[in-house]
Amino acid sequence: RVWDAGSGAHLATLKGGHTRGVLAVAFGPDGASLASVGQDKDHSLAVWHDSGGAWSGPQLAASGKGSTNKVLFVEWLHSDEGGFQLATGGVKHLSFWSLQGRSARPKAGLFGKVGKIQPLVSAASISLEGSWKLVTGTATGDLYIWSGRECSISIPSAHSGAINTVCSNTQGRLLLSGGKDSHVKMWKPAGNTLELILNFDLKTLVEGALNPIIRAVDFLSDHDSAEEGKFLVGTQGSEIYEFDLARAESAPEQLMTGHFKDELWGLAIHPPEAGAILPSSLDDTIDSVLLGAAEGGSGDPQLFATAGDDGTVRLWSMIERRQVDVVEVGGMSRTVDFSPDGALLAVGRGGDMGRGTKGRYEHDGALEIYHLADVSIDGKEEVETRIHKTKAFYTKDAKRWASQVRFSPDGRRLALASHDRSVYLYEQRRAVSGGGDIDAAGDPLPAAEGREEEKERAAAVGGVAAFELRSRFKKHNAAVAHLDWSAGGNQLQSTCIGYELLFADVDVYNLGTKQISATQTRDTAWASWTLPLGWPVQGIWPKYADGSDINAVHRSPLTQRFIATADDFGKVKVFNFPCTSKGAKFVEASGHSSHVTNVRFSNDERRLISLGGNDKSIFQWKLRSKA
């Protein structure tokens, strides 16, 4: 697909050139041509041309079969040196392509005695001695310069690891390279080779860069000098930095950050301040609701938290559309929840990508509590909410990874659902000046060994001493996936991956649990609804659904008139609530590249946050009335 980089508008979908996925794309120098490499066995090359302007009339101009070895890049050549217009390369090969009518024909690059046959990872063209030459970055950190289709110059150990990306400026007078070693280097022509003129190490320049392996570089402004201009750097840690050469000694500015490994599942909305009045902007039914991209703004930041497989928990502002804070928890986490007063953040640890067990399950099923506090920023009067980096509490009772963690409506208790088929119920302890412990209601609790360290650690982060395990609900026959508290905090409902919907009565004094029937809960008001199963949500399921297609649901918290769903087809949908009829009306939005893992309404129901699993993206949608 071709998009307008300025407006984000979709311009064209190019069909018919490939039978499977697309591995690499590159625009031609004129912007009216595009080359793409397919994921078929022969890694076929397709060349597209826009005959209508602004990609209003794209056509397949030429195509041809390539190498059976994996292709990692496609690059347009700036001159027809040797009669070639394109180059593709990858695992132990480089191909130069000539376009003859509707046929694209490759010829193999010749490594000769200069270049070692190895994976070529990246490529760009640069002007040397008055002519354009192709430069490739290798898996071992060398730079190769090609004359025609022959490797003529090798710059050994340009980086200490794979050179993942290279880019030249418009005139071909400067070259940027970025590598696995976290270094970004700038080169200039020196005769028939390249001379290193600048070297930046992102690990030393940026404190707290989570994964500084360089994956992309690009010139932001066109210049020929190492003393001025700007360029961008993208990392494997899902971060984008802007470097200003006029301030080369200063740390680069971070423009973007996000989750970066495996999948993203955990999502929670920070509760509104006590007494806040939140008028809804929506009408009564889904017939009058639109779902679209949300804009930024000012005022209450409307915070939310995410937890990912990359071992980070992050705090975000909906209004400012930026990351506010991040804490590294040291491993996978797929569920988070705020206490009702917004002072605590609970994290359920663990996850599974099906790649084996070695070293993966040390903290699976653990419960961690973090304290949140308002802090001043750079001496200004404004304050921002931050996550205290020291855990207020840690315990591990579940045997498998945690799928859900939920505070009770009064904040005194907490439930953790686990893949060991159980729900664990905790009660909050608070330290008192007399040396003993009390529960959240103020009643004394018996002494327990090993609690002094917890008290000392918690004293620095708000006085929360511990959460004590008080009960375990173990009636499910499969991994527990979702749970909700009743509004009174005396009942729980939960579902598992075996499609059971079970209910439990919670003894508010002893925190014991016993299973109860659905009939006994027919008049229960639920504090939230996040279960994809149950009478009020039976209409959300599409035809032919197998019961696992919907990963998350969320009832609008203010009016309780709507329910949002996140599914395996990349869709975010909003239905009326309750939704009891098959084929019920809904509004939907698309954007995620694969399965959507979670969805939550904002407190005022004006926004909707969705998470992508494989794309690890956070989407913010705006809900508004059609009128």
PDB file of C-alpha atoms in Angstrom, residues 119-246:
ATOM      1  CA  PRO A 119      25.064 -11.870   3.982  1.00  0.00           C
ATOM      2  CA  LEU A 120      24.588  -8.339   2.686  1.00  0.00           C
ATOM      3  CA  VAL A 121      22.202  -6.509   5.002  1.00  0.00           C
ATOM      4  CA  SER A 122      21.812  -2.980   3.594  1.00  0.00           C
ATOM      5  CA  ALA A 123      22.613  -0.821   0.569  1.00  0.00           C
ATOM      6  CA  ALA A 124      22.757   2.790  -0.650  1.00  0.00           C
ATOM      7  CA  SER A 125      24.300   4.712  -3.539  1.00  0.00           C
ATOM      8  CA  ILE A 126      27.029   7.337  -3.134  1.00  0.00           C
ATOM      9  CA  SER A 127      28.973   9.586  -5.510  1.00  0.00           C
ATOM     10  CA  LEU A 128      32.673   8.692  -5.762  1.00  0.00           C
ATOM     11  CA  GLU A 129      35.045  10.375  -8.186  1.00  0.00           C
ATOM     12  CA  GLY A 130      32.196  11.774 -10.230  1.00  0.00           C
ATOM     13  CA  SER A 131      30.154   8.578 -10.608  1.00  0.00           C
ATOM     14  CA  TRP A 132      27.528   6.814  -8.494  1.00  0.00           C
ATOM     15  CA  LYS A 133      28.583   3.606  -6.730  1.00  0.00           C
ATOM     16  CA  LEU A 134      26.596   1.069  -4.726  1.00  0.00           C
ATOM     17  CA  VAL A 135      27.657   0.635  -1.087  1.00  0.00           C
ATOM     18  CA  THR A 136      26.533  -2.426   0.884  1.00  0.00           C
ATOM     19  CA  GLY A 137      26.737  -3.177   4.591  1.00  0.00           C
ATOM     20  CA  THR A 138      27.600  -6.723   5.607  1.00  0.00           C
ATOM     21  CA  ALA A 139      26.724  -9.047   8.468  1.00  0.00           C
ATOM     22  CA  THR A 140      30.295  -8.889   9.808  1.00  0.00           C
ATOM     23  CA  GLY A 141      30.493  -5.084   9.853  1.00  0.00           C
ATOM     24  CA  ASP A 142      32.356  -4.428   6.597  1.00  0.00           C
ATOM     25  CA  LEU A 143      31.370  -1.906   3.921  1.00  0.00           C
ATOM     26  CA  TYR A 144      31.687  -3.005   0.278  1.00  0.00           C
ATOM     27  CA  ILE A 145      31.865  -0.536  -2.633  1.00  0.00           C
ATOM     28  CA  TRP A 146      30.822  -1.861  -6.038  1.00  0.00           C
ATOM     29  CA  SER A 147      31.893  -0.775  -9.519  1.00  0.00           C
ATOM     30  CA  GLY A 148      29.394  -2.068 -12.009  1.00  0.00           C
ATOM     31  CA  ARG A 149      28.564  -5.463 -10.553  1.00  0.00           C
ATOM     32  CA  GLU A 150      32.067  -6.106  -9.165  1.00  0.00           C
ATOM     33  CA  CYS A 151      33.143  -5.524  -5.551  1.00  0.00           C
ATOM     34  CA  SER A 152      36.044  -3.062  -5.903  1.00  0.00           C
ATOM     35  CA  ILE A 153      36.686  -1.709  -2.378  1.00  0.00           C
ATOM     36  CA  SER A 154      36.271  -3.215   1.094  1.00  0.00           C
ATOM     37  CA  ILE A 155      36.282  -1.153   4.303  1.00  0.00           C
ATOM     38  CA  PRO A 156      36.831  -3.821   6.953  1.00  0.00           C
ATOM     39  CA  SER A 157      35.354  -3.505  10.451  1.00  0.00           C
ATOM     40  CA  ALA A 158      33.451  -0.325   9.668  1.00  0.00           C
ATOM     41  CA  HIS A 159      31.244  -1.525  12.547  1.00  0.00           C
ATOM     42  CA  SER A 160      31.852  -4.226  15.137  1.00  0.00           C
ATOM     43  CA  GLY A 161      28.652  -6.040  14.125  1.00  0.00           C
ATOM     44  CA  ALA A 162      26.137  -6.229  11.315  1.00  0.00           C
ATOM     45  CA  ILE A 163      25.530  -2.969   9.440  1.00  0.00           C
ATOM     46  CA  ASN A 164      21.743  -2.965   9.482  1.00  0.00           C
ATOM     47  CA  THR A 165      21.227   0.269   7.559  1.00  0.00           C
ATOM     48  CA  VAL A 166      23.013   2.727   5.254  1.00  0.00           C
ATOM     49  CA  CYS A 167      21.681   5.935   3.711  1.00  0.00           C
ATOM     50  CA  SER A 168      23.144   8.680   1.533  1.00  0.00           C
ATOM     51  CA  ASN A 169      22.055  12.283   1.148  1.00  0.00           C
ATOM     52  CA  THR A 170      20.562  13.584  -2.090  1.00  0.00           C
ATOM     53  CA  GLN A 171      23.884  14.562  -3.662  1.00  0.00           C
ATOM     54  CA  GLY A 172      25.553  11.339  -2.554  1.00  0.00           C
ATOM     55  CA  ARG A 173      28.233  13.311  -0.706  1.00  0.00           C
ATOM     56  CA  LEU A 174      27.550  11.905   2.771  1.00  0.00           C
ATOM     57  CA  LEU A 175      26.738   8.391   3.967  1.00  0.00           C
ATOM     58  CA  LEU A 176      25.210   7.303   7.269  1.00  0.00           C
ATOM     59  CA  SER A 177      25.629   3.768   8.581  1.00  0.00           C
ATOM     60  CA  GLY A 178      24.030   2.160  11.628  1.00  0.00           C
ATOM     61  CA  GLY A 179      24.846  -1.150  13.200  1.00  0.00           C
ATOM     62  CA  LYS A 180      24.225  -3.830  15.739  1.00  0.00           C
ATOM     63  CA  ASP A 181      26.993  -2.232  17.807  1.00  0.00           C
ATOM     64  CA  SER A 182      24.644   0.744  18.557  1.00  0.00           C
ATOM     65  CA  HIS A 183      26.935   3.097  16.616  1.00  0.00           C
ATOM     66  CA  VAL A 184      25.841   5.610  13.970  1.00  0.00           C
ATOM     67  CA  LYS A 185      28.678   6.707  11.704  1.00  0.00           C
ATOM     68  CA  MET A 186      28.982   9.375   9.044  1.00  0.00           C
ATOM     69  CA  TRP A 187      31.270   8.933   6.039  1.00  0.00           C
ATOM     70  CA  LYS A 188      32.391  11.178   3.187  1.00  0.00           C
ATOM     71  CA  PRO A 189      33.978  10.336  -0.183  1.00  0.00           C
ATOM     72  CA  ALA A 190      37.771  10.188  -0.216  1.00  0.00           C
ATOM     73  CA  GLY A 191      38.967   9.260  -3.683  1.00  0.00           C
ATOM     74  CA  ASN A 192      37.569   5.843  -4.548  1.00  0.00           C
ATOM     75  CA  THR A 193      36.738   4.972  -0.932  1.00  0.00           C
ATOM     76  CA  LEU A 194      35.064   6.454   2.166  1.00  0.00           C
ATOM     77  CA  GLU A 195      36.476   8.349   5.133  1.00  0.00           C
ATOM     78  CA  LEU A 196      34.917   8.226   8.607  1.00  0.00           C
ATOM     79  CA  ILE A 197      34.148  11.735   9.883  1.00  0.00           C
ATOM     80  CA  LEU A 198      31.668  11.240  12.771  1.00  0.00           C
ATOM     81  CA  ASN A 199      30.918   8.415  15.183  1.00  0.00           C
ATOM     82  CA  PHE A 200      28.026   8.386  17.684  1.00  0.00           C
ATOM     83  CA  ASP A 201      27.450   5.626  20.250  1.00  0.00           C
ATOM     84  CA  LEU A 202      23.782   5.629  21.234  1.00  0.00           C
ATOM     85  CA  LYS A 203      24.486   3.625  24.390  1.00  0.00           C
ATOM     86  CA  THR A 204      26.629   6.430  25.806  1.00  0.00           C
ATOM     87  CA  LEU A 205      24.674   9.340  24.333  1.00  0.00           C
ATOM     88  CA  VAL A 206      21.227   8.266  25.549  1.00  0.00           C
ATOM     89  CA  GLU A 207      20.768   7.225  29.138  1.00  0.00           C
ATOM     90  CA  GLY A 208      18.188   4.488  29.443  1.00  0.00           C
ATOM     91  CA  ALA A 209      18.052   3.451  25.777  1.00  0.00           C
ATOM     92  CA  LEU A 210      16.395   0.046  26.156  1.00  0.00           C
ATOM     93  CA  ASN A 211      17.622  -1.613  22.963  1.00  0.00           C
ATOM     94  CA  PRO A 212      20.000   0.712  21.078  1.00  0.00           C
ATOM     95  CA  ILE A 213      20.727  -1.586  18.129  1.00  0.00           C
ATOM     96  CA  ILE A 214      20.398   0.680  15.082  1.00  0.00           C
ATOM     97  CA  ARG A 215      17.792  -0.418  12.522  1.00  0.00           C
ATOM     98  CA  ALA A 216      17.266   2.683  10.348  1.00  0.00           C
ATOM     99  CA  VAL A 217      18.926   6.015   9.532  1.00  0.00           C
ATOM    100  CA  ASP A 218      17.854   8.876   7.281  1.00  0.00           C
ATOM    101  CA  PHE A 219      18.855  12.461   6.537  1.00  0.00           C
ATOM    102  CA  LEU A 220      16.222  14.896   7.781  1.00  0.00           C
ATOM    103  CA  SER A 221      17.749  17.875   5.979  1.00  0.00           C
ATOM    104  CA  ASP A 222      19.844  17.987   2.852  1.00  0.00           C
ATOM    105  CA  HIS A 223      23.397  19.133   3.517  1.00  0.00           C
ATOM    106  CA  ASP A 224      26.989  18.300   2.588  1.00  0.00           C
ATOM    107  CA  SER A 225      28.636  19.266   5.854  1.00  0.00           C
ATOM    108  CA  ALA A 226      29.269  17.387   9.074  1.00  0.00           C
ATOM    109  CA  GLU A 227      28.858  20.651  11.001  1.00  0.00           C
ATOM    110  CA  GLU A 228      25.207  21.284  10.223  1.00  0.00           C
ATOM    111  CA  GLY A 229      21.967  19.528   9.380  1.00  0.00           C
ATOM    112  CA  LYS A 230      19.877  16.859  11.064  1.00  0.00           C
ATOM    113  CA  PHE A 231      19.329  13.138  10.679  1.00  0.00           C
ATOM    114  CA  LEU A 232      17.052  10.501  12.207  1.00  0.00           C
ATOM    115  CA  VAL A 233      17.930   7.202  13.852  1.00  0.00           C
ATOM    116  CA  GLY A 234      15.529   4.330  14.541  1.00  0.00           C
ATOM    117  CA  THR A 235      16.434   1.566  16.990  1.00  0.00           C
ATOM    118  CA  GLN A 236      15.406  -2.002  17.656  1.00  0.00           C
ATOM    119  CA  GLY A 237      13.985  -0.656  20.915  1.00  0.00           C
ATOM    120  CA  SER A 238      11.206   1.062  18.920  1.00  0.00           C
ATOM    121  CA  GLU A 239      12.717   4.488  19.503  1.00  0.00           C
ATOM    122  CA  ILE A 240      13.351   7.317  17.006  1.00  0.00           C
ATOM    123  CA  TYR A 241      15.968   9.987  17.737  1.00  0.00           C
ATOM    124  CA  GLU A 242      16.769  13.252  15.999  1.00  0.00           C
ATOM    125  CA  PHE A 243      20.441  14.236  15.810  1.00  0.00           C
ATOM    126  CA  ASP A 244      21.342  17.890  15.269  1.00  0.00           C
ATOM    127  CA  LEU A 245      24.897  18.209  13.945  1.00  0.00           C
ATOM    128  CA  ALA A 246      25.030  21.824  15.108  1.00  0.00           C
TER     129      ALA A 246
END
